Amino acid sequence: MDSSKQATLPDKKAWPAGLAHPARQAMSLQRRILLYAQWLALLVFLLWTLFPLYWLISTSLKENNEILTSPPSLFPRHLSLAGYQYFFANFTAFLFNSVVVTLGSTLIALVVGTLAAYSLSRFRFPKFIFGLVWILILIIRMTIPVAFIIPLYQILKGLGLYNTLLGLIIAYTLTSLPFVIWLMVSFFSEVPQEIDEMGLVDGGSYLKVFSRIVLPLVAPGLAASAIMAMLFTWNDLLFGLFLTANEQAMTLPVSIVSFITQYATLWSQLASGGVVAIVPMVILIMFIQRYLVHGLTAGAIK
């Protein structure tokens, strides 16, 4: 009985070479269906994610009259660069302010944050002081930025730094510094302390060991911290809106909002400013993408 059942079952080895085995054929079909489903889901996700960006670029290339037509057109009927011309003719100073504030706050946050993170990961502090520092870092990190508006306004007003680029740099450094410290502590903790001790034995100081040995080993963490700090500062509207009063220190996001008035909205200029604000960060992330991905994943795993 058993031999007869075995004789009726198809043998994969004895199957003709020119024909596909039914089991293999079914498995191959299932894999193809799963692969097509994955590609379809990815395509839908990309369309859902990138369509607003496409609509922004398309709107920036239209005239204001065409933007308000109904039904709206997916493609510009008449390409127009009037929005970009108006933006670069009147708003380059705000672009310069954003660059100065972003680079200044990021540089200060990296310098102070890496030194603080290195100290927290290498030196022993009393438990009370160590716990207090971490509590303050977490509180500042978790608190929404709008909670700092009134205290920052009063402090900067008292110091004479209201409506200045230096005042904005200080404000943005306050919000970026806790994230830099939190991320860099995890990277410094991955570097064995024996490396520091070897450098000290060879005659180096703590500053030389930090700058020449340890710091190059945590370069991905520096890149990740810098990008996240720059993204927050570059895109932020809240601090720039409340801590500036005129064009002297107004940043790019605040200037873009000025296209929305009580009488009309300049859609073409508004979209052009949005595209100009996106391009620098996209180019920057493309150049250091691998450092950013490695830095964020390493910090998360730690």
Short mmCIF file of C-alpha atoms in Angstrom, two decimals:
data_model
loop_
_atom_site.label_atom_id
_atom_site.label_comp_id
_atom_site.label_asym_id
_atom_site.label_seq_id
_atom_site.Cartn_x
_atom_site.Cartn_y
_atom_site.Cartn_z
CA MET A 1 0.00 0.00 0.00
CA ASP A 2 2.77 2.38 0.89
CA SER A 3 4.72 1.52 -2.24
CA SER A 4 1.72 2.22 -4.45
CA LYS A 5 1.20 5.65 -2.85
CA GLN A 6 4.82 6.48 -3.33
CA ALA A 7 4.60 5.47 -6.95
CA THR A 8 1.70 7.87 -7.60
CA LEU A 9 3.40 10.92 -6.04
CA PRO A 10 5.36 13.09 -8.49
CA ASP A 11 9.08 13.01 -7.89
CA LYS A 12 10.79 16.40 -8.25
CA LYS A 13 14.00 14.76 -9.43
CA ALA A 14 12.23 12.61 -11.98
CA TRP A 15 10.14 15.50 -13.34
CA PRO A 16 10.84 16.31 -17.01
CA ALA A 17 13.46 18.98 -17.43
CA GLY A 18 11.40 21.02 -19.85
CA LEU A 19 8.40 21.37 -17.51
CA ALA A 20 8.15 23.30 -14.22
CA HIS A 21 7.09 21.32 -11.17
CA PRO A 22 3.60 22.38 -9.98
CA ALA A 23 4.83 23.09 -6.43
CA ARG A 24 7.69 25.22 -7.69
CA GLN A 25 5.42 26.97 -10.16
CA ALA A 26 2.89 27.83 -7.43
CA MET A 27 5.68 29.09 -5.15
CA SER A 28 7.12 31.20 -7.95
CA LEU A 29 3.68 32.68 -8.64
CA GLN A 30 3.21 33.55 -4.96
CA ARG A 31 6.60 35.28 -4.87
CA ARG A 32 5.77 37.29 -7.97
CA ILE A 33 2.43 38.37 -6.54
CA LEU A 34 4.10 39.37 -3.27
CA LEU A 35 6.80 41.29 -5.16
CA TYR A 36 4.24 43.11 -7.31
CA ALA A 37 2.21 43.96 -4.20
CA GLN A 38 5.30 45.41 -2.52
CA TRP A 39 6.14 47.51 -5.57
CA LEU A 40 2.53 48.70 -5.78
CA ALA A 41 2.50 49.68 -2.11
CA LEU A 42 5.81 51.52 -2.56
CA LEU A 43 4.45 53.35 -5.61
CA VAL A 44 1.33 54.44 -3.72
CA PHE A 45 3.46 55.61 -0.80
CA LEU A 46 5.75 57.62 -3.10
CA LEU A 47 2.79 59.23 -4.85
CA TRP A 48 1.20 60.10 -1.52
CA THR A 49 4.47 61.55 -0.21
CA LEU A 50 5.84 63.33 -3.28
CA PHE A 51 2.62 64.73 -4.76
CA PRO A 52 2.52 67.74 -2.37
CA LEU A 53 6.11 68.54 -3.37
CA TYR A 54 5.21 68.26 -7.04
CA TRP A 55 2.17 70.48 -6.51
CA LEU A 56 4.37 73.07 -4.79
CA ILE A 57 6.83 73.13 -7.69
CA SER A 58 4.02 73.19 -10.26
CA THR A 59 2.32 76.07 -8.47
CA SER A 60 5.55 78.06 -8.36
CA LEU A 61 5.76 77.85 -12.17
CA LYS A 62 2.21 79.10 -12.75
CA GLU A 63 0.74 82.56 -12.91
CA ASN A 64 -1.57 83.66 -10.12
CA ASN A 65 -4.57 83.73 -12.46
CA GLU A 66 -3.98 80.13 -13.52
CA ILE A 67 -3.55 78.96 -9.94
CA LEU A 68 -7.06 80.15 -9.02
CA THR A 69 -8.80 78.50 -11.99
CA SER A 70 -11.27 75.69 -11.39
CA PRO A 71 -10.70 72.83 -11.92
CA PRO A 72 -6.98 73.19 -11.18
CA SER A 73 -4.47 72.02 -13.77
CA LEU A 74 -1.84 69.41 -12.97
CA PHE A 75 0.69 70.98 -15.34
CA PRO A 76 1.42 74.68 -15.91
CA ARG A 77 -0.18 75.86 -19.14
CA HIS A 78 2.25 78.76 -19.40
CA LEU A 79 5.55 78.46 -17.56
CA SER A 80 6.25 81.56 -15.52
CA LEU A 81 9.26 82.44 -13.37
CA ALA A 82 7.70 85.63 -12.07
CA GLY A 83 7.42 84.18 -8.57
CA TYR A 84 11.11 83.34 -8.40
CA GLN A 85 12.11 86.69 -9.88
CA TYR A 86 10.04 88.55 -7.31
CA PHE A 87 11.41 86.43 -4.49
CA PHE A 88 15.10 86.82 -5.34
CA ALA A 89 14.64 90.52 -6.04
CA ASN A 90 13.16 91.28 -2.62
CA PHE A 91 13.92 88.44 -0.20
CA THR A 92 17.60 87.52 -0.55
CA ALA A 93 18.37 89.30 2.74
CA PHE A 94 16.05 86.93 4.59
CA LEU A 95 17.76 83.97 2.97
CA PHE A 96 21.09 85.31 4.22
CA ASN A 97 19.65 85.73 7.73
CA SER A 98 18.48 82.11 7.76
CA VAL A 99 21.90 80.88 6.66
CA VAL A 100 23.69 82.89 9.37
CA VAL A 101 21.28 81.83 12.13
CA THR A 102 21.29 78.17 11.09
CA LEU A 103 25.06 77.86 10.80
CA GLY A 104 25.71 79.86 13.97
CA SER A 105 23.28 77.96 16.21
CA THR A 106 24.37 74.58 14.82
CA LEU A 107 28.06 75.34 15.33
CA ILE A 108 27.55 76.47 18.93
CA ALA A 109 25.31 73.49 19.70
CA LEU A 110 27.89 71.06 18.26
CA VAL A 111 30.83 72.58 20.13
CA VAL A 112 29.08 72.85 23.50
CA GLY A 113 27.10 69.65 23.04
CA THR A 114 30.04 67.43 22.12
CA LEU A 115 32.12 68.74 25.04
CA ALA A 116 29.23 68.19 27.44
CA ALA A 117 28.50 64.72 26.06
CA TYR A 118 32.16 63.72 26.29
CA SER A 119 32.29 64.88 29.91
CA LEU A 120 29.12 62.99 30.82
CA SER A 121 30.38 59.79 29.22
CA ARG A 122 33.95 59.91 30.58
CA PHE A 123 34.03 61.62 33.97
CA ARG A 124 32.35 60.59 37.19
CA PHE A 125 29.95 63.08 38.75
CA PRO A 126 27.96 62.88 41.97
CA LYS A 127 24.72 61.05 41.36
CA PHE A 128 22.65 64.08 42.29
CA ILE A 129 24.42 66.35 39.80
CA PHE A 130 24.44 63.70 37.07
CA GLY A 131 20.73 62.99 37.50
CA LEU A 132 19.88 66.70 37.63
CA VAL A 133 21.72 67.34 34.37
CA TRP A 134 19.89 64.51 32.60
CA ILE A 135 16.53 65.64 33.97
CA LEU A 136 17.14 69.16 32.66
CA ILE A 137 18.19 67.80 29.26
CA LEU A 138 15.08 65.63 28.99
CA ILE A 139 12.76 68.41 30.18
CA ILE A 140 14.09 70.87 27.61
CA ARG A 141 13.98 68.21 24.92
CA MET A 142 10.40 67.14 25.62
CA THR A 143 8.96 70.61 26.21
CA ILE A 144 7.26 72.17 23.19
CA PRO A 145 9.15 75.22 21.85
CA VAL A 146 6.17 77.56 22.32
CA ALA A 147 6.64 77.25 26.09
CA PHE A 148 9.99 79.09 25.79
CA ILE A 149 8.66 82.05 23.80
CA ILE A 150 7.75 84.37 26.69
CA PRO A 151 10.89 83.69 28.81
CA LEU A 152 13.13 84.06 25.75
CA TYR A 153 11.40 87.26 24.74
CA GLN A 154 11.90 88.78 28.18
CA ILE A 155 15.53 87.66 28.44
CA LEU A 156 16.50 88.85 24.96
CA LYS A 157 14.62 92.11 25.48
CA GLY A 158 16.50 92.73 28.73
CA LEU A 159 19.85 91.96 27.12
CA GLY A 160 19.15 94.16 24.12
CA LEU A 161 19.25 91.15 21.77
CA TYR A 162 15.62 91.21 20.66
CA ASN A 163 15.24 91.45 16.88
CA THR A 164 18.89 90.52 16.30
CA LEU A 165 20.56 87.57 14.62
CA LEU A 166 22.56 86.86 17.78
CA GLY A 167 19.35 86.61 19.80
CA LEU A 168 17.90 84.08 17.32
CA ILE A 169 21.13 82.08 17.42
CA ILE A 170 20.90 81.86 21.22
CA ALA A 171 17.24 80.83 21.07
CA TYR A 172 17.80 78.08 18.52
CA THR A 173 20.89 76.83 20.36
CA LEU A 174 18.72 76.32 23.44
CA THR A 175 16.44 73.92 21.56
CA SER A 176 19.18 72.11 19.60
CA LEU A 177 21.66 71.59 22.44
CA PRO A 178 19.72 68.90 24.39
CA PHE A 179 19.35 66.73 21.29
CA VAL A 180 23.05 67.04 20.45
CA ILE A 181 24.05 66.06 24.00
CA TRP A 182 21.60 63.15 24.12
CA LEU A 183 22.75 61.73 20.78
CA MET A 184 26.47 62.29 21.22
CA VAL A 185 26.55 60.62 24.67
CA SER A 186 25.53 57.36 23.01
CA PHE A 187 28.34 57.66 20.46
CA PHE A 188 31.02 58.53 23.00
CA SER A 189 29.87 55.58 25.12
CA GLU A 190 30.61 53.24 22.22
CA VAL A 191 34.27 54.34 22.15
CA PRO A 192 36.26 52.33 24.75
CA GLN A 193 37.81 54.41 27.50
CA GLU A 194 41.04 52.47 27.03
CA ILE A 195 41.66 54.57 23.90
CA ASP A 196 41.59 57.73 26.01
CA GLU A 197 43.92 56.18 28.57
CA MET A 198 46.40 55.16 25.88
CA GLY A 199 46.45 58.71 24.54
CA LEU A 200 46.98 60.13 28.02
CA VAL A 201 49.81 57.68 28.70
CA ASP A 202 51.53 58.81 25.48
CA GLY A 203 51.64 62.36 26.84
CA GLY A 204 48.50 63.85 25.36
CA SER A 205 46.09 66.07 27.24
CA TYR A 206 42.35 65.50 27.51
CA LEU A 207 41.78 68.13 24.85
CA LYS A 208 44.20 66.48 22.40
CA VAL A 209 42.76 63.04 23.05
CA PHE A 210 39.26 64.41 22.54
CA SER A 211 39.98 66.37 19.35
CA ARG A 212 42.50 64.09 17.60
CA ILE A 213 41.47 60.57 18.66
CA VAL A 214 37.92 60.34 19.95
CA LEU A 215 36.20 62.98 17.85
CA PRO A 216 37.10 61.43 14.45
CA LEU A 217 35.66 58.11 15.66
CA VAL A 218 32.25 59.68 16.26
CA ALA A 219 32.06 61.59 12.97
CA PRO A 220 28.73 59.93 11.96
CA GLY A 221 27.18 61.16 15.20
CA LEU A 222 28.43 64.69 14.52
CA ALA A 223 26.90 64.60 11.04
CA ALA A 224 23.57 63.33 12.34
CA SER A 225 23.45 65.91 15.12
CA ALA A 226 24.38 68.73 12.75
CA ILE A 227 21.72 67.79 10.22
CA MET A 228 18.93 67.49 12.78
CA ALA A 229 19.88 70.81 14.38
CA MET A 230 20.07 72.53 11.00
CA LEU A 231 16.73 71.12 9.87
CA PHE A 232 14.95 72.37 12.97
CA THR A 233 16.51 75.83 12.80
CA TRP A 234 16.07 76.26 9.05
CA ASN A 235 12.41 75.24 9.02
CA ASP A 236 11.30 76.85 12.28
CA LEU A 237 8.75 79.64 12.06
CA LEU A 238 7.79 80.13 15.70
CA PHE A 239 10.94 81.72 17.12
CA GLY A 240 11.55 83.82 14.03
CA LEU A 241 7.99 85.11 14.15
CA PHE A 242 7.94 86.12 17.82
CA LEU A 243 11.58 87.13 18.38
CA THR A 244 11.87 89.50 15.41
CA ALA A 245 10.07 92.75 14.70
CA ASN A 246 11.23 93.88 11.28
CA GLU A 247 13.35 92.92 8.29
CA GLN A 248 16.62 93.37 10.20
CA ALA A 249 16.59 89.82 11.60
CA MET A 250 13.63 88.22 9.84
CA THR A 251 14.34 84.68 8.63
CA LEU A 252 13.23 82.93 5.46
CA PRO A 253 10.15 81.09 6.87
CA VAL A 254 8.83 84.36 8.34
CA SER A 255 9.31 86.16 5.03
CA ILE A 256 7.43 83.44 3.18
CA VAL A 257 4.46 83.83 5.52
CA SER A 258 4.34 87.53 4.62
CA PHE A 259 2.92 86.58 1.22
CA ILE A 260 -0.33 85.76 3.03
CA THR A 261 -2.06 89.07 3.76
CA GLN A 262 -5.54 90.12 4.81
CA TYR A 263 -6.30 91.28 1.29
CA ALA A 264 -4.84 88.53 -0.91
CA THR A 265 -2.49 85.58 -1.03
CA LEU A 266 0.34 85.65 -3.58
CA TRP A 267 0.30 81.93 -4.34
CA SER A 268 3.03 81.93 -6.98
CA GLN A 269 5.48 83.86 -4.78
CA LEU A 270 4.49 81.75 -1.78
CA ALA A 271 5.19 78.51 -3.64
CA SER A 272 8.45 79.89 -5.06
CA GLY A 273 9.66 80.76 -1.57
CA GLY A 274 8.75 77.26 -0.39
CA VAL A 275 10.81 75.68 -3.17
CA VAL A 276 13.78 77.93 -2.41
CA ALA A 277 13.56 76.97 1.28
CA ILE A 278 13.53 73.25 0.48
CA VAL A 279 16.40 73.07 -2.01
CA PRO A 280 19.38 73.84 0.33
CA MET A 281 18.41 71.18 2.87
CA VAL A 282 17.76 68.58 0.16
CA ILE A 283 21.20 69.17 -1.37
CA LEU A 284 22.88 69.02 2.04
CA ILE A 285 21.17 65.77 3.01
CA MET A 286 22.07 64.17 -0.34
CA PHE A 287 25.77 64.77 0.33
CA ILE A 288 25.86 63.39 3.88
CA GLN A 289 22.98 60.92 3.73
CA ARG A 290 25.09 57.90 4.65
CA TYR A 291 26.46 59.64 7.74
CA LEU A 292 22.96 60.68 8.74
CA VAL A 293 21.49 57.16 8.43
CA HIS A 294 24.41 55.57 10.29
CA GLY A 295 24.31 58.19 13.00
CA LEU A 296 20.59 57.93 13.68
CA THR A 297 20.51 54.12 13.62
CA ALA A 298 23.59 53.81 15.83
CA GLY A 299 22.14 56.27 18.33
CA ALA A 300 18.80 54.46 18.33
CA ILE A 301 20.40 51.02 18.81
CA LYS A 302 22.52 52.26 21.65
#
